[in-house]
Short mmCIF file of N, CA, C and O in Angstrom, two decimals:
data_model
loop_
_atom_site.label_atom_id
_atom_site.label_comp_id
_atom_site.label_asym_id
_atom_site.label_seq_id
_atom_site.Cartn_x
_atom_site.Cartn_y
_atom_site.Cartn_z
N UNK A 1 8.66 90.98 17.35
CA UNK A 1 7.98 91.48 18.52
C UNK A 1 8.25 92.98 18.62
O UNK A 1 9.39 93.42 18.52
N UNK A 2 7.20 93.75 18.80
CA UNK A 2 7.40 95.18 18.95
C UNK A 2 6.91 95.65 20.31
O UNK A 2 6.27 94.90 21.05
N UNK A 3 7.23 96.88 20.64
CA UNK A 3 6.94 97.40 21.97
C UNK A 3 5.43 97.51 22.22
O UNK A 3 4.98 97.35 23.34
N UNK A 4 4.66 97.78 21.18
CA UNK A 4 3.21 97.91 21.37
C UNK A 4 2.60 96.58 21.81
O UNK A 4 1.70 96.56 22.64
N UNK A 5 3.07 95.48 21.26
CA UNK A 5 2.59 94.16 21.68
C UNK A 5 2.94 93.92 23.15
O UNK A 5 2.14 93.37 23.90
N UNK A 6 4.12 94.34 23.54
CA UNK A 6 4.58 94.11 24.91
C UNK A 6 3.83 94.97 25.92
O UNK A 6 3.59 94.54 27.04
N UNK A 7 3.46 96.17 25.53
CA UNK A 7 2.77 97.06 26.46
C UNK A 7 1.38 96.56 26.80
O UNK A 7 0.83 96.91 27.84
N UNK A 8 0.81 95.72 25.94
CA UNK A 8 -0.51 95.17 26.20
C UNK A 8 -0.47 94.00 27.18
O UNK A 8 -1.52 93.60 27.69
N UNK A 9 0.70 93.47 27.44
CA UNK A 9 0.82 92.31 28.32
C UNK A 9 0.95 92.74 29.78
O UNK A 9 1.38 93.85 30.08
N UNK A 10 0.62 91.81 30.66
CA UNK A 10 0.76 92.06 32.09
C UNK A 10 2.21 91.84 32.51
O UNK A 10 2.97 91.18 31.79
N UNK A 11 2.61 92.37 33.66
CA UNK A 11 3.99 92.15 34.12
C UNK A 11 4.35 90.67 34.27
O UNK A 11 5.48 90.28 33.99
N UNK A 12 3.39 89.85 34.69
CA UNK A 12 3.68 88.42 34.82
C UNK A 12 3.96 87.79 33.45
O UNK A 12 4.87 86.98 33.31
N UNK A 13 3.17 88.18 32.47
CA UNK A 13 3.40 87.66 31.11
C UNK A 13 4.75 88.12 30.58
O UNK A 13 5.46 87.38 29.90
N UNK A 14 5.11 89.36 30.90
CA UNK A 14 6.40 89.89 30.45
C UNK A 14 7.55 89.14 31.11
O UNK A 14 8.57 88.85 30.45
N UNK A 15 7.40 88.81 32.39
CA UNK A 15 8.47 88.05 33.07
C UNK A 15 8.62 86.67 32.46
O UNK A 15 9.74 86.17 32.29
N UNK A 16 7.49 86.04 32.12
CA UNK A 16 7.55 84.72 31.47
C UNK A 16 8.24 84.83 30.11
O UNK A 16 9.05 83.98 29.74
N UNK A 17 7.90 85.88 29.38
CA UNK A 17 8.52 86.12 28.07
C UNK A 17 10.02 86.34 28.22
O UNK A 17 10.82 85.83 27.43
N UNK A 18 10.41 87.06 29.25
CA UNK A 18 11.82 87.33 29.51
C UNK A 18 12.59 86.03 29.79
O UNK A 18 13.68 85.82 29.27
N UNK A 19 12.00 85.17 30.60
CA UNK A 19 12.65 83.88 30.90
C UNK A 19 12.81 83.06 29.63
O UNK A 19 13.87 82.48 29.38
N UNK A 20 11.78 83.04 28.81
CA UNK A 20 11.83 82.28 27.55
C UNK A 20 12.92 82.82 26.63
O UNK A 20 13.70 82.06 26.05
N UNK A 21 12.99 84.14 26.52
CA UNK A 21 14.00 84.74 25.65
C UNK A 21 15.41 84.50 26.17
O UNK A 21 16.34 84.26 25.38
N UNK A 22 15.58 84.56 27.48
CA UNK A 22 16.92 84.31 28.03
C UNK A 22 17.36 82.87 27.81
O UNK A 22 18.53 82.61 27.54
N UNK A 23 16.42 81.94 27.90
CA UNK A 23 16.75 80.54 27.62
C UNK A 23 17.14 80.37 26.16
O UNK A 23 18.10 79.66 25.84
N UNK A 24 16.40 81.04 25.28
CA UNK A 24 16.72 80.96 23.86
C UNK A 24 18.09 81.56 23.58
O UNK A 24 18.88 81.01 22.80
N UNK A 25 18.40 82.69 24.22
CA UNK A 25 19.71 83.32 24.03
C UNK A 25 20.82 82.40 24.51
O UNK A 25 21.86 82.28 23.85
N UNK A 26 20.61 81.72 25.62
CA UNK A 26 21.61 80.78 26.12
C UNK A 26 21.83 79.66 25.12
O UNK A 26 22.97 79.31 24.80
N UNK A 27 20.73 79.10 24.61
CA UNK A 27 20.86 78.00 23.64
C UNK A 27 21.56 78.47 22.37
O UNK A 27 22.37 77.73 21.80
N UNK A 28 21.28 79.68 21.93
CA UNK A 28 21.93 80.20 20.73
C UNK A 28 23.42 80.42 20.96
O UNK A 28 24.24 80.12 20.09
N UNK A 29 23.78 80.93 22.14
CA UNK A 29 25.21 81.10 22.46
C UNK A 29 25.91 79.76 22.51
O UNK A 29 27.05 79.62 22.05
N UNK A 30 25.24 78.77 23.05
CA UNK A 30 25.82 77.43 23.13
C UNK A 30 26.03 76.87 21.72
O UNK A 30 27.07 76.28 21.42
N UNK A 31 25.04 77.05 20.85
CA UNK A 31 25.16 76.58 19.47
C UNK A 31 26.30 77.30 18.75
O UNK A 31 27.03 76.70 17.97
N UNK A 32 26.45 78.59 19.02
CA UNK A 32 27.52 79.35 18.38
C UNK A 32 28.89 78.84 18.83
O UNK A 32 29.80 78.70 18.02
N UNK A 33 29.01 78.53 20.09
CA UNK A 33 30.29 78.05 20.62
C UNK A 33 30.67 76.69 20.05
O UNK A 33 31.86 76.40 19.88
N UNK A 34 29.67 75.86 19.76
CA UNK A 34 29.95 74.54 19.22
C UNK A 34 29.95 74.51 17.70
O UNK A 34 30.14 73.45 17.11
N UNK A 35 29.69 75.66 17.08
CA UNK A 35 29.73 75.73 15.62
C UNK A 35 28.47 75.20 14.95
O UNK A 35 28.50 74.89 13.77
N UNK A 36 27.37 75.11 15.66
CA UNK A 36 26.14 74.57 15.09
C UNK A 36 25.09 75.64 14.82
O UNK A 36 23.98 75.31 14.40
N UNK A 37 25.43 76.90 15.01
CA UNK A 37 24.47 77.98 14.83
C UNK A 37 24.19 78.20 13.35
O UNK A 37 25.10 78.47 12.56
N UNK A 38 22.92 78.06 12.96
CA UNK A 38 22.56 78.20 11.56
C UNK A 38 22.20 79.63 11.19
O UNK A 38 22.43 80.05 10.06
N UNK A 39 21.61 80.38 12.13
CA UNK A 39 21.17 81.74 11.84
C UNK A 39 21.78 82.71 12.85
O UNK A 39 21.18 82.99 13.89
N UNK A 40 22.95 83.27 12.55
CA UNK A 40 23.61 84.16 13.50
C UNK A 40 22.83 85.44 13.78
O UNK A 40 22.96 86.04 14.83
N UNK A 41 21.99 85.86 12.86
CA UNK A 41 21.20 87.08 13.06
C UNK A 41 20.17 86.90 14.17
O UNK A 41 19.71 87.88 14.76
N UNK A 42 19.81 85.67 14.47
CA UNK A 42 18.83 85.41 15.51
C UNK A 42 19.35 85.85 16.88
O UNK A 42 18.58 86.29 17.73
N UNK A 43 20.67 85.75 17.09
CA UNK A 43 21.26 86.21 18.36
C UNK A 43 20.95 87.68 18.60
O UNK A 43 20.55 88.07 19.68
N UNK A 44 21.12 88.47 17.57
CA UNK A 44 20.89 89.90 17.67
C UNK A 44 19.43 90.21 17.97
O UNK A 44 19.12 91.04 18.82
N UNK A 45 18.53 89.54 17.29
CA UNK A 45 17.11 89.81 17.50
C UNK A 45 16.66 89.39 18.89
O UNK A 45 15.85 90.08 19.51
N UNK A 46 17.20 88.29 19.39
CA UNK A 46 16.83 87.84 20.73
C UNK A 46 17.34 88.82 21.78
O UNK A 46 16.63 89.17 22.72
N UNK A 47 18.56 89.31 21.61
CA UNK A 47 19.11 90.29 22.55
C UNK A 47 18.26 91.55 22.57
O UNK A 47 17.99 92.12 23.63
N UNK A 48 17.84 91.98 21.41
CA UNK A 48 17.03 93.20 21.33
C UNK A 48 15.64 92.97 21.93
O UNK A 48 15.09 93.87 22.57
N UNK A 49 15.10 91.78 21.74
CA UNK A 49 13.80 91.47 22.34
C UNK A 49 13.90 91.46 23.86
O UNK A 49 12.99 91.92 24.55
N UNK A 50 15.00 90.93 24.38
CA UNK A 50 15.22 90.93 25.84
C UNK A 50 15.25 92.38 26.34
O UNK A 50 14.62 92.72 27.34
N UNK A 51 15.96 93.24 25.61
CA UNK A 51 16.05 94.64 26.01
C UNK A 51 14.68 95.31 25.97
O UNK A 51 14.33 96.10 26.85
N UNK A 52 13.89 94.99 24.94
CA UNK A 52 12.55 95.57 24.84
C UNK A 52 11.67 95.15 26.02
O UNK A 52 10.96 95.97 26.60
N UNK A 53 11.73 93.86 26.36
CA UNK A 53 10.91 93.37 27.47
C UNK A 53 11.33 94.04 28.77
O UNK A 53 10.49 94.47 29.57
N UNK A 54 12.64 94.15 29.00
CA UNK A 54 13.12 94.80 30.21
C UNK A 54 12.69 96.26 30.28
O UNK A 54 12.31 96.78 31.34
N UNK A 55 12.75 96.94 29.15
CA UNK A 55 12.35 98.34 29.09
C UNK A 55 10.88 98.51 29.45
O UNK A 55 10.51 99.37 30.25
N UNK A 56 10.03 97.68 28.87
CA UNK A 56 8.60 97.78 29.14
C UNK A 56 8.31 97.43 30.61
O UNK A 56 7.48 98.08 31.25
N UNK A 57 9.00 96.44 31.14
CA UNK A 57 8.82 96.10 32.56
C UNK A 57 9.19 97.28 33.46
O UNK A 57 8.48 97.59 34.42
N UNK A 58 10.30 97.93 33.14
CA UNK A 58 10.73 99.08 33.94
C UNK A 58 9.74 100.24 33.82
O UNK A 58 9.46 100.92 34.80
N UNK A 59 9.20 100.45 32.62
CA UNK A 59 8.22 101.51 32.43
C UNK A 59 6.96 101.23 33.26
O UNK A 59 6.41 102.13 33.88
N UNK A 60 6.53 99.98 33.26
CA UNK A 60 5.34 99.61 34.04
C UNK A 60 5.62 99.78 35.54
O UNK A 60 4.75 100.21 36.29
N UNK A 61 6.82 99.43 35.98
CA UNK A 61 7.16 99.56 37.39
C UNK A 61 7.19 101.03 37.81
O UNK A 61 6.72 101.39 38.89
N UNK A 62 7.74 101.88 36.96
CA UNK A 62 7.78 103.31 37.27
C UNK A 62 6.38 103.90 37.29
O UNK A 62 6.07 104.74 38.14
N UNK A 63 5.53 103.46 36.38
CA UNK A 63 4.16 103.97 36.35
C UNK A 63 3.40 103.54 37.60
O UNK A 63 2.63 104.34 38.16
N UNK A 64 3.65 102.32 38.05
CA UNK A 64 2.99 101.84 39.26
C UNK A 64 3.50 102.58 40.50
O UNK A 64 2.74 102.86 41.43
N UNK A 65 4.77 102.90 40.52
CA UNK A 65 5.35 103.60 41.66
C UNK A 65 4.88 105.05 41.71
O UNK A 65 4.76 105.64 42.80
N UNK A 66 4.60 105.63 40.57
CA UNK A 66 4.17 107.03 40.51
C UNK A 66 2.74 107.19 41.00
O UNK A 66 2.35 108.28 41.44
N UNK A 67 1.98 106.12 40.93
CA UNK A 67 0.57 106.21 41.36
C UNK A 67 0.39 106.05 42.84
O UNK A 67 1.15 105.67 43.59
#
C-alpha cells in the first residue's frame, strides 16, 4: 500500500482501513507472543501502513480545516 492509493480514498474509507490494520496488528502480536508467527516482517509492514493511513488522515483534516 502506498500513499498515493491512500490519498484517493475518502476519510471514511481510511478510518475503515485503519481499523482493519489495527486488528491485523493485534492478531500478529498475539501470534508472536504464542510463538505461531510465520512471517515476522509482516509486523513491520502493518505498523508502517498504520502510520501511512494516520498521516494521510491528518493531512486531509488539515486541508479541510484550512478551507
